[in-house]
Each structure stands twice: as structure tokens, then as C-alpha cells.
Coordinates of N, CA and C in Angstrom, one line a residue:
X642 N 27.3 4.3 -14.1 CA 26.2 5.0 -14.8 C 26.1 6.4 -14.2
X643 N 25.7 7.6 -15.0 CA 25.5 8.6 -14.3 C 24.4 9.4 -14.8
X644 N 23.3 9.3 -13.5 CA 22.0 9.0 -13.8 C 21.6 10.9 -13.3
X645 N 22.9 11.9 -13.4 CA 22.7 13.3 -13.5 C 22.2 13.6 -14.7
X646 N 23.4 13.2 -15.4 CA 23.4 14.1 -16.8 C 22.3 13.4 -17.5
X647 N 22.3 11.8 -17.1 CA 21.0 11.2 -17.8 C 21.2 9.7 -18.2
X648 N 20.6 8.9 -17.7 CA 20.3 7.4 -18.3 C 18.9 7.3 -19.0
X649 N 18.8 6.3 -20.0 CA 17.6 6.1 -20.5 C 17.5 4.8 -20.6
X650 N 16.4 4.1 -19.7 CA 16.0 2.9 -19.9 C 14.9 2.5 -20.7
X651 N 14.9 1.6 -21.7 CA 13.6 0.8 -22.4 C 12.9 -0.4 -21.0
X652 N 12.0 -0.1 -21.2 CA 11.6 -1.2 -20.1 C 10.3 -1.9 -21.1
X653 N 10.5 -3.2 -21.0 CA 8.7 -3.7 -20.8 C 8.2 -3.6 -20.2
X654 N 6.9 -2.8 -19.9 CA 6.3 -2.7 -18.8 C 5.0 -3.6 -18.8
X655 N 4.9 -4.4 -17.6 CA 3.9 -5.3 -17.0 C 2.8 -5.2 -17.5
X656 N 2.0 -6.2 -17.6 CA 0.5 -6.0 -17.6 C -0.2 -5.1 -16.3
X657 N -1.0 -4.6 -16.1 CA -1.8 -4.1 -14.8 C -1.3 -2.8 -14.6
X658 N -0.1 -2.3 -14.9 CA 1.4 -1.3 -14.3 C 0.8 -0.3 -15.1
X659 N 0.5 1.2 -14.3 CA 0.4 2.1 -15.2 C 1.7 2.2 -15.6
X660 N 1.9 3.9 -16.4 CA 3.4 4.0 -16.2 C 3.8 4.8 -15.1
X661 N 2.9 5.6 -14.4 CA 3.5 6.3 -13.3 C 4.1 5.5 -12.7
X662 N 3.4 4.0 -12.1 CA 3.7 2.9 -11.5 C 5.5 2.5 -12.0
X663 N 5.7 2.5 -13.1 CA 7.3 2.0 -13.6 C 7.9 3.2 -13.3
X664 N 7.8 4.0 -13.7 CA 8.6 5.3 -13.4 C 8.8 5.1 -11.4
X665 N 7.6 5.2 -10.8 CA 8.1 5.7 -9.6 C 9.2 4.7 -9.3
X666 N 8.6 3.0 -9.7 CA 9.4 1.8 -9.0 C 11.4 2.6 -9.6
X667 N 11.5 2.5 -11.0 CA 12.8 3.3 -11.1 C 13.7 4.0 -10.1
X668 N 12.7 5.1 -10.1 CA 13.1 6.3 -9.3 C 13.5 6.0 -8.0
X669 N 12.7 4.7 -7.3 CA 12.9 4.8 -5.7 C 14.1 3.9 -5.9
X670 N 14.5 3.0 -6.9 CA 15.9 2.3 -7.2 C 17.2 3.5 -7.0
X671 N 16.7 4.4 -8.3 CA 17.6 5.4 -8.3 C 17.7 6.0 -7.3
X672 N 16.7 6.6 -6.1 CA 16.7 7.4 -4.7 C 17.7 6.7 -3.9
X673 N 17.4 5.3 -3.9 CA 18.1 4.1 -2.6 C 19.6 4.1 -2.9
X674 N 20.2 3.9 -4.3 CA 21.1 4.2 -5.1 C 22.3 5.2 -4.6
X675 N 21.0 6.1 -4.6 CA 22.1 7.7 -4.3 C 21.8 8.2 -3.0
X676 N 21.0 7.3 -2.2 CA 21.0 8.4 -1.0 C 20.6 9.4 -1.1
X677 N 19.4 10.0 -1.9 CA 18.8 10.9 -2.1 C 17.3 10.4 -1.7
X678 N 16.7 12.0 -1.6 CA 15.1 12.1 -1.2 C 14.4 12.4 -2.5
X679 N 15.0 12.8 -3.4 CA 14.5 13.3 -4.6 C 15.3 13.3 -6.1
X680 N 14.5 13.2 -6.8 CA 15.4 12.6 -8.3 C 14.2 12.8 -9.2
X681 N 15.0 13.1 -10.2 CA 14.1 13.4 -11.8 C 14.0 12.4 -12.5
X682 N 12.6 12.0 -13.0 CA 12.5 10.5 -13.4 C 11.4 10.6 -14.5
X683 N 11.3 10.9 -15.9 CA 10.0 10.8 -16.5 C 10.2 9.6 -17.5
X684 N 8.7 9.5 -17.9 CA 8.1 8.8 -19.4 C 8.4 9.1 -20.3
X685 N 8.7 8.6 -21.3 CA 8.4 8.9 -23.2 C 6.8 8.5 -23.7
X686 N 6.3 9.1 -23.4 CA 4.5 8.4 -24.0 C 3.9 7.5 -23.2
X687 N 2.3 7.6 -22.3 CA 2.0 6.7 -22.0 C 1.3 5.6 -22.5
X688 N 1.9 4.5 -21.5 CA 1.3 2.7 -22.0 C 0.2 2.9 -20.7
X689 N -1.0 2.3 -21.5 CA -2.4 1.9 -20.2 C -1.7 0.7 -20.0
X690 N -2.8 0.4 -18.6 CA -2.7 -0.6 -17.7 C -2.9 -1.8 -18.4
X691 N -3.7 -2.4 -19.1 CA -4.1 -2.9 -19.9 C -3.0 -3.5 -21.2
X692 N -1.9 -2.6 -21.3 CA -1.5 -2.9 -22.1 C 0.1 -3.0 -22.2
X693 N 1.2 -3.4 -22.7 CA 2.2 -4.3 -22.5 C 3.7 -3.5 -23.6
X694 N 4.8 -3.5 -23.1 CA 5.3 -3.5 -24.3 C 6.8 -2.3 -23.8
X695 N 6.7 -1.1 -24.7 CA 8.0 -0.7 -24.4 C 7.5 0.8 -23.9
X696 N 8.6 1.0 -22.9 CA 8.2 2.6 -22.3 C 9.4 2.7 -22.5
X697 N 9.6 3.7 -22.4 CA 11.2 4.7 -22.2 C 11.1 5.6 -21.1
X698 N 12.0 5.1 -20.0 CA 12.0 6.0 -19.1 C 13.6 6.7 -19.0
X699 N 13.2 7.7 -18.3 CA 14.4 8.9 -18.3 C 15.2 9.3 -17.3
X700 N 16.1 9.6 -17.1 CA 16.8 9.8 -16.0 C 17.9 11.2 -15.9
X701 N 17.7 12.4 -14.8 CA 18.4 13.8 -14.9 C 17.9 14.2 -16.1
X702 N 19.1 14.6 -16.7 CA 18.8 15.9 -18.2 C 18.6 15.2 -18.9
X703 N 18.7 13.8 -19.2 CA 18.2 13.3 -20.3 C 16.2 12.9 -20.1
X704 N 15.8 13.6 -19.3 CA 14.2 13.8 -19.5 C 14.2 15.1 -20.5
X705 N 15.3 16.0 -20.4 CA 14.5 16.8 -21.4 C 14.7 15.9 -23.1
X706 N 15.3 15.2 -23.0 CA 15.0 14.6 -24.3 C 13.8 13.7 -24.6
X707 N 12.7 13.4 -23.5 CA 11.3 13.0 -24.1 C 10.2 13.5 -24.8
X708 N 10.6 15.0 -24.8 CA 9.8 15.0 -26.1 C 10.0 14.5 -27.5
X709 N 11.2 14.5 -27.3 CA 11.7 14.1 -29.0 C 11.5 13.3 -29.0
X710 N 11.9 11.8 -27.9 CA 11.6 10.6 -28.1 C 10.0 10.0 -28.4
X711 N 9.0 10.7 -27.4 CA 7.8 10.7 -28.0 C 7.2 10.8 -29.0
X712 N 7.9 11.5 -29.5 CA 7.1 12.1 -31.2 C 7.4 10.9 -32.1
X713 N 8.8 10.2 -32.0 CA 9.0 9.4 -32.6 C 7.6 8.4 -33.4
X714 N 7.7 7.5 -34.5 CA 6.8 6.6 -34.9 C 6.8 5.6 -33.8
X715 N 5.6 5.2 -33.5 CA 5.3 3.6 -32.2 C 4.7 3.2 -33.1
X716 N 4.5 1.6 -32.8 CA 4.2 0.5 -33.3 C 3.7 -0.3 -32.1
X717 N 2.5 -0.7 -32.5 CA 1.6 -1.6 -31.7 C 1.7 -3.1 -32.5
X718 N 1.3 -4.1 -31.8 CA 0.3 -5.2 -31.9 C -1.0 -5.2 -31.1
X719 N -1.5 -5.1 -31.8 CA -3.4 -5.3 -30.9 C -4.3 -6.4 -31.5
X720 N -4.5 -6.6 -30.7 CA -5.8 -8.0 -30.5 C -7.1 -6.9 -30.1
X721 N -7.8 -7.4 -31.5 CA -9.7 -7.1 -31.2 C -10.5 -7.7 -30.8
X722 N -11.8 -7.6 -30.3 CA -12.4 -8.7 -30.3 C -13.8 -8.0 -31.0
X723 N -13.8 -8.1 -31.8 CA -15.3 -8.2 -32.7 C -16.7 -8.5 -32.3
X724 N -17.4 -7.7 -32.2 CA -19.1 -8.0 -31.9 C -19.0 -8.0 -30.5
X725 N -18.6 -7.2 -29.7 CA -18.9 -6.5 -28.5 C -17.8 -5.1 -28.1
X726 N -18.5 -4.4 -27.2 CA -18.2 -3.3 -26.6 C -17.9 -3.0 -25.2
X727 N -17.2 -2.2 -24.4 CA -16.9 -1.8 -23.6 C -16.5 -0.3 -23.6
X728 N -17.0 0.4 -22.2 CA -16.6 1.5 -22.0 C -15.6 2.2 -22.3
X729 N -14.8 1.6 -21.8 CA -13.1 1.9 -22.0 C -12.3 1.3 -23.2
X730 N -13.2 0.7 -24.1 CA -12.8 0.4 -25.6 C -12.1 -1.1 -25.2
X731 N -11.3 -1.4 -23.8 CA -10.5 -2.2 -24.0 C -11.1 -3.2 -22.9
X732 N -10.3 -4.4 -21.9 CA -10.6 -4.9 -20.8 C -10.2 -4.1 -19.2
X733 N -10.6 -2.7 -19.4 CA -10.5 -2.3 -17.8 C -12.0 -2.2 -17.6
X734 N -12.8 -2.3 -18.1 CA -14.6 -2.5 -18.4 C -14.9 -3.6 -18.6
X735 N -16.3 -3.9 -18.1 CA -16.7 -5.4 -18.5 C -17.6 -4.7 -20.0
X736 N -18.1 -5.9 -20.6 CA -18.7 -5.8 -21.9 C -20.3 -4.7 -21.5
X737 N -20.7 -3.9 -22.1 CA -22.2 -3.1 -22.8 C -22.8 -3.3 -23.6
X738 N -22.4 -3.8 -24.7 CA -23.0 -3.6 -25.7 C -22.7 -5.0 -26.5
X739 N -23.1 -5.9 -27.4 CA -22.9 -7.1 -28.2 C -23.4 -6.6 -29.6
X740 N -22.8 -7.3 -30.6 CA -23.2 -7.0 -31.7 C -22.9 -7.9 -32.6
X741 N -23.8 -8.6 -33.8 CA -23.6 -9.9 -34.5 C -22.0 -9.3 -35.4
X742 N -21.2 -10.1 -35.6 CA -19.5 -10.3 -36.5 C -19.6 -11.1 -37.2
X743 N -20.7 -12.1 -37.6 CA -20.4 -13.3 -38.3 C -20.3 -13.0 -40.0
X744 N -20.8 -11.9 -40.2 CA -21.2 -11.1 -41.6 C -19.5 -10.5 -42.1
X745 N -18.4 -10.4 -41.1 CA -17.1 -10.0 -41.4 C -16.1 -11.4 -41.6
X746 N -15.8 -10.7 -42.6 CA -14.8 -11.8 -43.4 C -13.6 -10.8 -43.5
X747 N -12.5 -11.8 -43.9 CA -11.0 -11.3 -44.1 C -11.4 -10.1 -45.2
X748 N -12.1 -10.5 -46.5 CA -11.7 -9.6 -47.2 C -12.7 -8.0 -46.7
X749 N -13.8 -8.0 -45.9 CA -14.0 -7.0 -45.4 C -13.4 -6.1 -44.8
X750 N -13.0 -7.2 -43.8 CA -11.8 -6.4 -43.1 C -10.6 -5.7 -43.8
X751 N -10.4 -6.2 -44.9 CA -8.9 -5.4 -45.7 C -9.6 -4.2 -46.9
X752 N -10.9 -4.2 -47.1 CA -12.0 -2.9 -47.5 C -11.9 -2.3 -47.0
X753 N -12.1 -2.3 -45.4 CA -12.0 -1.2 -44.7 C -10.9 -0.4 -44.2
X754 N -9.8 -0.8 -44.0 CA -8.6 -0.4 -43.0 C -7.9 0.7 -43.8
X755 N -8.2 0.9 -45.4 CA -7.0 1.7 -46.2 C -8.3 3.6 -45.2
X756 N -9.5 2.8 -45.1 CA -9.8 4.1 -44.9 C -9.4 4.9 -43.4
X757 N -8.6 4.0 -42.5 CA -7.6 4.1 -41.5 C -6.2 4.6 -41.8
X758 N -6.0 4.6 -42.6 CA -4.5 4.6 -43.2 C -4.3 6.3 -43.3
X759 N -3.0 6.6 -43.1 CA -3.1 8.3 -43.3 C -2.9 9.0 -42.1
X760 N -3.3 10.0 -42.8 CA -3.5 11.3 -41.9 C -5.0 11.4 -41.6
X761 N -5.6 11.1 -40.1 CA -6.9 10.5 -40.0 C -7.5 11.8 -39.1
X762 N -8.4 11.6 -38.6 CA -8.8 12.6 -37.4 C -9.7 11.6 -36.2
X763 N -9.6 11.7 -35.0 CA -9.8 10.5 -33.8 C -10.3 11.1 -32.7
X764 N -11.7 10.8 -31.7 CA -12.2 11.4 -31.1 C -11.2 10.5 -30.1
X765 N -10.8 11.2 -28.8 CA -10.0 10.2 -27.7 C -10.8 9.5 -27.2
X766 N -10.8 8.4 -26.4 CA -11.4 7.7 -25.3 C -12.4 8.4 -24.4
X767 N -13.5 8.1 -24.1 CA -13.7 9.0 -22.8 C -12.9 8.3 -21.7
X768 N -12.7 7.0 -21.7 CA -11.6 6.8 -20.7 C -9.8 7.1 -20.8
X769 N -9.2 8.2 -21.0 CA -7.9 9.0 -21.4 C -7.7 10.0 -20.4
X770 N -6.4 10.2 -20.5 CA -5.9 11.7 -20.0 C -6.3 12.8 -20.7
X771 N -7.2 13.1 -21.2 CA -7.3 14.1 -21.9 C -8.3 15.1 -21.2
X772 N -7.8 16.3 -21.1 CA -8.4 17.5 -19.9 C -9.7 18.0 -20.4
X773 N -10.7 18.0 -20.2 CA -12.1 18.6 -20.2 C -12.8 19.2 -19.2
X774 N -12.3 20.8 -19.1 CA -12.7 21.8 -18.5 C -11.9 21.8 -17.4
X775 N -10.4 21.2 -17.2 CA -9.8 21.1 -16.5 C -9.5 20.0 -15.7
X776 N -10.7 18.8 -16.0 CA -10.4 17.9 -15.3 C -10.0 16.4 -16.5
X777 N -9.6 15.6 -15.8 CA -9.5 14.4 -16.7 C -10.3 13.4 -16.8
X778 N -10.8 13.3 -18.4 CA -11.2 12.3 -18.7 C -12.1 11.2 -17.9
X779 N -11.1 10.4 -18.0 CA -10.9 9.6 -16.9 C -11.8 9.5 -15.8
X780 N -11.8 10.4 -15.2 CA -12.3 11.0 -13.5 C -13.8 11.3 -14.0
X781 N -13.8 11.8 -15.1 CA -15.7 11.8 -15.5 C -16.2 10.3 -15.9
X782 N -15.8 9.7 -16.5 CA -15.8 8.8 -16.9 C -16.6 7.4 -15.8
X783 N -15.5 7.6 -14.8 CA -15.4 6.7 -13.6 C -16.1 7.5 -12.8
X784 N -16.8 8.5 -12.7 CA -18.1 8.9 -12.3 C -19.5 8.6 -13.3
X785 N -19.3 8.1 -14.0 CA -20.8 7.8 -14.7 C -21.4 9.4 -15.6
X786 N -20.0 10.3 -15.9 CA -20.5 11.6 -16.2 C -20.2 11.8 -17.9
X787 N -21.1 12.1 -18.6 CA -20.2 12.2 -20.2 C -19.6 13.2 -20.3
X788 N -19.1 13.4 -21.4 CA -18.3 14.6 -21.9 C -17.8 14.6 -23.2
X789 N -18.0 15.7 -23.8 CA -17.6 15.9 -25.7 C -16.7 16.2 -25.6
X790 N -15.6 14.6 -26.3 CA -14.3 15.2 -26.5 C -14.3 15.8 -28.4
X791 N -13.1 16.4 -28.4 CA -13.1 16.8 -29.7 C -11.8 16.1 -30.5
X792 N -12.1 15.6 -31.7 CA -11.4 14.7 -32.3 C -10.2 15.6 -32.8
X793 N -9.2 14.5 -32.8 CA -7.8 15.3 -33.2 C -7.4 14.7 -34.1
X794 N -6.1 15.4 -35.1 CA -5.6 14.7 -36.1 C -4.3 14.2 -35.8
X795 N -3.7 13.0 -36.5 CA -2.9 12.1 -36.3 C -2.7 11.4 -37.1
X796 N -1.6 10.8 -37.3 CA -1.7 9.7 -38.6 C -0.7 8.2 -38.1
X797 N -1.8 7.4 -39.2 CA -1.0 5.8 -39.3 C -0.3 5.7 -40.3
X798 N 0.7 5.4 -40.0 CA 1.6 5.1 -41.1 C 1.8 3.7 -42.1
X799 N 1.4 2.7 -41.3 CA 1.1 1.5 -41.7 C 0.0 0.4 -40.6
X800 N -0.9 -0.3 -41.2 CA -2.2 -1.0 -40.7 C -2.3 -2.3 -41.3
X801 N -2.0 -3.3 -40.7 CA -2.2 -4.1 -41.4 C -3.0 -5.5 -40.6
X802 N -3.2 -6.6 -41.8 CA -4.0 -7.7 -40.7 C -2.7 -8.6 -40.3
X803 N -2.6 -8.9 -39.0 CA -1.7 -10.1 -38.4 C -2.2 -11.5 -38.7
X804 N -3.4 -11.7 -38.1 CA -4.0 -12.4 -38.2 C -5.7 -12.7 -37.7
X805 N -7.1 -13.4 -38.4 CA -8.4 -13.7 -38.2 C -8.4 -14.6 -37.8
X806 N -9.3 -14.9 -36.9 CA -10.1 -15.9 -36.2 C -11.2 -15.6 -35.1
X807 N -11.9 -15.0 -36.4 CA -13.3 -14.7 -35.3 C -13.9 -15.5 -34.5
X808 N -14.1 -14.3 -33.2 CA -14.4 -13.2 -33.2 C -13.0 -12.3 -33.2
X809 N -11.7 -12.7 -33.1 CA -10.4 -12.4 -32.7 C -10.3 -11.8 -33.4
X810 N -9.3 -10.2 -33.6 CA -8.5 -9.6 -35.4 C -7.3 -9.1 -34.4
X811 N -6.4 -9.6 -35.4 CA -4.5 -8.7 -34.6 C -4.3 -8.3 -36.0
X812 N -3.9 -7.2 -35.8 CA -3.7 -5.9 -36.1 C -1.9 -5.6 -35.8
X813 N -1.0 -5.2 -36.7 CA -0.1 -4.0 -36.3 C -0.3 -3.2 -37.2
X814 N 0.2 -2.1 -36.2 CA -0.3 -0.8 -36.3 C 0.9 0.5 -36.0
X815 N 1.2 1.3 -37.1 CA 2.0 2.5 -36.6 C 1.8 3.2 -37.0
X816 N 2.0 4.4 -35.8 CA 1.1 5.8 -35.6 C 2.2 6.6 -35.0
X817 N 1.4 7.7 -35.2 CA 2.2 9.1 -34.3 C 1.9 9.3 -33.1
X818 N 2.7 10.0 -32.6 CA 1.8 10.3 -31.1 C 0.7 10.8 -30.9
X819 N 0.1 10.6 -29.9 CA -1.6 11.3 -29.4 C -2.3 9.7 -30.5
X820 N -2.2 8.8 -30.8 CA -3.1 7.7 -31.6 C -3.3 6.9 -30.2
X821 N -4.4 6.9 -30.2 CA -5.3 6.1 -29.1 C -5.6 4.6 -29.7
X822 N -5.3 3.5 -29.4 CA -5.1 2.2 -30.2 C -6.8 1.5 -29.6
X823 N -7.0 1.9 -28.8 CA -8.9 1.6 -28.1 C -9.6 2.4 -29.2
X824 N -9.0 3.9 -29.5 CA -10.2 4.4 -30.1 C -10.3 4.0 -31.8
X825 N -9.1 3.5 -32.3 CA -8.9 2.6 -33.5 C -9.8 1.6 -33.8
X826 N -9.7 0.4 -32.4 CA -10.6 -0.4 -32.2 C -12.0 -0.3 -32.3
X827 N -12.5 1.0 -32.0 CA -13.5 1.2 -31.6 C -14.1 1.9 -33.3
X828 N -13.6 2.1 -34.1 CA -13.8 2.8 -35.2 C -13.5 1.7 -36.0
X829 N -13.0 0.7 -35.8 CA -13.0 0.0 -36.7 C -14.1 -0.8 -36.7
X830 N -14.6 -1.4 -35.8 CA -15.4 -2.2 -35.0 C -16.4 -1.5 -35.8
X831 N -17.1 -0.5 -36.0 CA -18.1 0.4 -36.1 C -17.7 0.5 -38.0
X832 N -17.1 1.0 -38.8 CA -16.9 0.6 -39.8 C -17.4 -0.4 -40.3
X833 N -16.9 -2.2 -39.5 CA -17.5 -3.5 -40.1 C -18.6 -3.8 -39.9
X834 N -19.6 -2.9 -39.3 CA -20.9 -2.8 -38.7 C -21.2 -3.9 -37.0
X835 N -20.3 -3.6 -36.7 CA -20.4 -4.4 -35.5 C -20.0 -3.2 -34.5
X836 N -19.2 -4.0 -33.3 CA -18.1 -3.0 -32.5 C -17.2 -4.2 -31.6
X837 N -16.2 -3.1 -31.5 CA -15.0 -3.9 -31.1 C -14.4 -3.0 -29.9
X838 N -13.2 -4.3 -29.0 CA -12.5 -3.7 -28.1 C -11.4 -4.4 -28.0
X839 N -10.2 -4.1 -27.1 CA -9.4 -4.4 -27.1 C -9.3 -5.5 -26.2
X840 N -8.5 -6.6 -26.7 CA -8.4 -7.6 -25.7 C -6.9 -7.8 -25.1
X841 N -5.9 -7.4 -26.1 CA -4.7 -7.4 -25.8 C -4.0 -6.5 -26.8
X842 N -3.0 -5.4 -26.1 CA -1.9 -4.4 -26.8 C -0.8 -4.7 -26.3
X843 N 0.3 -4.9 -27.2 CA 1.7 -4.6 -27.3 C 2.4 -3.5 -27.4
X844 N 3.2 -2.5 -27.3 CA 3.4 -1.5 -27.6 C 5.2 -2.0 -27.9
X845 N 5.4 -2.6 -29.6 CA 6.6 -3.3 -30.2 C 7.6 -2.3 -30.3
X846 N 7.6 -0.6 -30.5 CA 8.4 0.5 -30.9 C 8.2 1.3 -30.1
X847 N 9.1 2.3 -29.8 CA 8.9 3.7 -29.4 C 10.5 4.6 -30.1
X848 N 10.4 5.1 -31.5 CA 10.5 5.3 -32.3 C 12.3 4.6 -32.6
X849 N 13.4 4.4 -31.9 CA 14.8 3.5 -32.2 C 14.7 2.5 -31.0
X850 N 13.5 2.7 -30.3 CA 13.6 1.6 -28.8 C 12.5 0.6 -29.2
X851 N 13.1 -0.7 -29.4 CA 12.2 -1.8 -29.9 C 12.2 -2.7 -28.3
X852 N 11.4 -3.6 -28.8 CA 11.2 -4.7 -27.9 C 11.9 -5.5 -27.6
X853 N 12.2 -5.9 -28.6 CA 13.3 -6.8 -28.6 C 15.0 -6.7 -27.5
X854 N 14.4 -5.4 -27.0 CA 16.4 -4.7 -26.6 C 15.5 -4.4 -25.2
X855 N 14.7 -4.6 -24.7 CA 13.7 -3.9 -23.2 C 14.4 -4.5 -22.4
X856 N 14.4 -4.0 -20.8 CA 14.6 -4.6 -19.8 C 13.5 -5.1 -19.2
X857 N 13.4 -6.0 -17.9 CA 12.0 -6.2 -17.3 C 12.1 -5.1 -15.7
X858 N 11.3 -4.7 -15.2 CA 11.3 -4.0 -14.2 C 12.6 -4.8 -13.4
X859 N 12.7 -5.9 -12.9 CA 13.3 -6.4 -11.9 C 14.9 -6.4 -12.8
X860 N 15.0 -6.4 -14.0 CA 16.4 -6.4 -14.6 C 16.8 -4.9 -14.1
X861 N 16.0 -3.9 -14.7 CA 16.6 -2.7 -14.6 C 16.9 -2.0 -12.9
X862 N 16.0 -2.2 -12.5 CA 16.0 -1.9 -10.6 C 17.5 -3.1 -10.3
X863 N 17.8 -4.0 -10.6 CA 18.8 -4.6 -10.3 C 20.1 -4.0 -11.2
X864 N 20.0 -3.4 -12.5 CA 21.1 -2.7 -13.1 C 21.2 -1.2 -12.1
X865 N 20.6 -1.2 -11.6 CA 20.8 0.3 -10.8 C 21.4 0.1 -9.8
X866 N 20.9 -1.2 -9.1 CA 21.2 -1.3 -7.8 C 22.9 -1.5 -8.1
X867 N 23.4 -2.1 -8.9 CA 24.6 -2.6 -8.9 C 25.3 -1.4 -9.8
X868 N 24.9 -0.4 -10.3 CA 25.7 0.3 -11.4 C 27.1 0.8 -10.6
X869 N 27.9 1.3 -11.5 CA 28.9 2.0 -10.8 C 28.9 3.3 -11.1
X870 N 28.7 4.2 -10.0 CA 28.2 6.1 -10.3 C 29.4 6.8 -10.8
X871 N 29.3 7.2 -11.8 CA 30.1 8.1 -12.5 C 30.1 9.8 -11.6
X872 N 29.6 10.2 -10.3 CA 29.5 11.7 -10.7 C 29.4 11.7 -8.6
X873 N 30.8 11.3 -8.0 CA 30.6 11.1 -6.9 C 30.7 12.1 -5.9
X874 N 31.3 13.4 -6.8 CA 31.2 14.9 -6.6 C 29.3 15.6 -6.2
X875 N 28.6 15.1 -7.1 CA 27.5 15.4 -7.1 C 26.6 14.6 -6.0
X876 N 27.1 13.2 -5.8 CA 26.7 12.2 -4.8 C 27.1 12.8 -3.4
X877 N 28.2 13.3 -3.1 CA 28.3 13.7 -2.1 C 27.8 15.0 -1.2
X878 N 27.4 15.9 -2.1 CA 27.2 16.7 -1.9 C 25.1 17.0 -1.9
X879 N 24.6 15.6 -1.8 CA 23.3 15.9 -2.0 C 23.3 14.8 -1.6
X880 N 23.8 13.8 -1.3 CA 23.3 12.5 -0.2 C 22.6 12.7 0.6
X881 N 22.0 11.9 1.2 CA 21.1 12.2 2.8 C 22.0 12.3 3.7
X882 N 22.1 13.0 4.8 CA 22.4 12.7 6.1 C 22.1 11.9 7.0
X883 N 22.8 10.8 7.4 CA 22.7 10.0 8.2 C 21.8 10.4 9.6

């Protein structure tokens, strides 16, 4: 493998695992690897903690190819849960808010969703990376502080029902980049006159990297450990010192 010019891994990444968390575990494979102190290691889009599915991680010059790969169409599976709320749209919050669901039926549910479909406009999370006044999200958030984010545009390409069993709704879902699949939830939830959050995300695509073809953390840290280095000119010359 020669993880200069650039390797690209699909990983599933874990429940709980941000992706900084997958990225770094990578990188210190790739560090041990090469006898190096330092190595270039990014994401293609991030997956929350909360949620499950395919990252793309990058290796040398082939990081400068994640933007492209980012932009690509993703595809979710998401699990709602109907007639309650949370902060963070999803389960990194306990419940706030309850609201009666018994009044939603299948066919409401398929009333509503064409008005999701498209080219939409989406207020982010207050729980997100998204910078307000320089700081993130996030960090106000988990201070107990509000903040007006401003809704962006984005589009779904296809929405559809998986399957009902209320209070439950699965949903797949494919969007562009910047689509917040909490803040979906949360607009849809609000639509059927209730509110919703997320109980469980898949993340099935990231635009030619499916699920089906992923490694698991422990597969790929063991394809590294064992690869054979293509580039032993450049290994030698930036190894550690004993």
C-alpha cells in the first residue's frame, strides 16, 4: 500500500465513535506502520456519535480528494421516534418535550414528506459544527446558551417510508451535503403535529462508497498493520530515529 500518494478507506464506523475518533485510531496504525511521528489523515463528511454507517477516510494526497468525495449524494437509514423531543434532535439528550402521535397514520405520513423532497432550506442543529460568532455550536449548546442559526439550502433527492410502527418511522433518505438528518427529524416531527427524534442513523452511501464494501475499525488497522509499503525511499528517509 502506499499511503503517500494516498489510500482511501470506507470504514463502518462504530456506534459512540465520533469521526475524529476513526480518523485518529487510522492514523496512529498508519504512524506505527511507518515509524513516523506524523501523517496526513482526513474525513469525507462527518458521521455523529450517535450514528452508524460509512465514513471515508483518506490517506497523503489522496485527502485532497475529499472534497469531491463529500459532495457526492449520501444515503441514510433513520429511525424516528414520534411524540417526543430532545435537544440534540437525536439520543445524545434525554427526552424535553412529549407530544400526543396517535393522530398519525401511514397515509399522513406520505402527505407530508413530498413537502421534504427537493431543493429545501434547513435550520442546522443547535447541537452541530456549525460556527456562530466564531465558536461552535455545539460548545453553546452544552453550555445551556442559545443561538440563531440561519437556515441553509440543500436538497433530497429521494425520501421515502421504510417502514411504521408507532411510535417508530424508518425513513431512507438521500441528500447533499450540509443535510442534517436530526434536523429532518425534527421538521418532520413538527409537520405531523407532534415532534420527533432520532433513535437510530445509518449512514448506507457516501456517494460510490456503500456499505456493503466497509471495513470495521479492527479490519482496517489490521490491513495496515500487515500491508506491504510501496514507497521505501520515502520511509526511509522520514522514519523515526531509533
Amino acid at each position: 500500500m502506499d499511503f503517500v500518494s494516498g489510500e482511501i478507506f470506507a470504514i463502518d464506523k462504530p456506534l459512540g465513535w465520533t469521526s475524529f475518533d476513526a480518523v485518529k485510531r487510522l492514523r496512529g496504525a498508519i504512524q506505527r506502520r511507518l515509524h513516523v511521528k506524523k501523517f496526513k489523515v482526513g474525513h469525507a463528511g462527518t458521521l455523529d456519535p450517535m450514528a452508524t454507517g460509512v465514513l471515508v477516510i483518506c490517506t497523503g494526497r489522496a485527502t485532497r480528494q475529499i472534497e469531491g468525495i463529500q459532495s457526492g449524494v449520501k444515503e441514510y437509514v433513520a429511525t424516528l421516534r414520534l411524540g417526543a423531543t430532545t435537544p440534540s434532535f437525536d439520543l445524545e439528550t434525554g427526552i424535553d418535550a412529549r407530544y400526543p402521535y396517535e393522530h398519525i397514520t401511514l397515509e399522513l405520513i406520505e402527505e407530508k414528506l413530498p413537502a421534504f423532497r427537493g431543493k429545501i432550506m434547513q435550520v442546522p442543529p443547535l447541537y452541530s459544527a456549525v460556527k456562530v460568532d466564531g465558536k461552535r455550536a455545539y460548545d453553546l449548546a452544552r453550555k445551556g446558551k442559545d443561538a440563531e442559526l440561519k437556515a441553509k439550502p440543500l436538497e433530497i433527492t429521494a425520501l421515502e417510508v421504510l417502514e411504521y410502527d408507532p411510535p417508530l418511522l424508518k425513513l431512507r433518505v438521500e441528500c447533499s451535503k450540509g443535510t442534517y438528518i436530526r434536523a429532518l427529524a425534527r421538521d418532520i416531527g413538527e409537520s405531523l403535529g407532534s415532534g420527533a427524534h432520532l433513535t437510530a442513523l445509518r449512514r448506507t452511501r457516501v456517494g460510490d462508497f456503500s456499505a456493503e464494501r466497509t471495513l470495521s475499525m479492527e479490519q482496517a488497522a489490521a490491513l495496515i498493520a500487515h500491508a506491504s509499503l510501496e514507497f521505501p525511499d520515502w520511509y526511509e528517509q522520514n522514519k523515526k530515529t531509533e
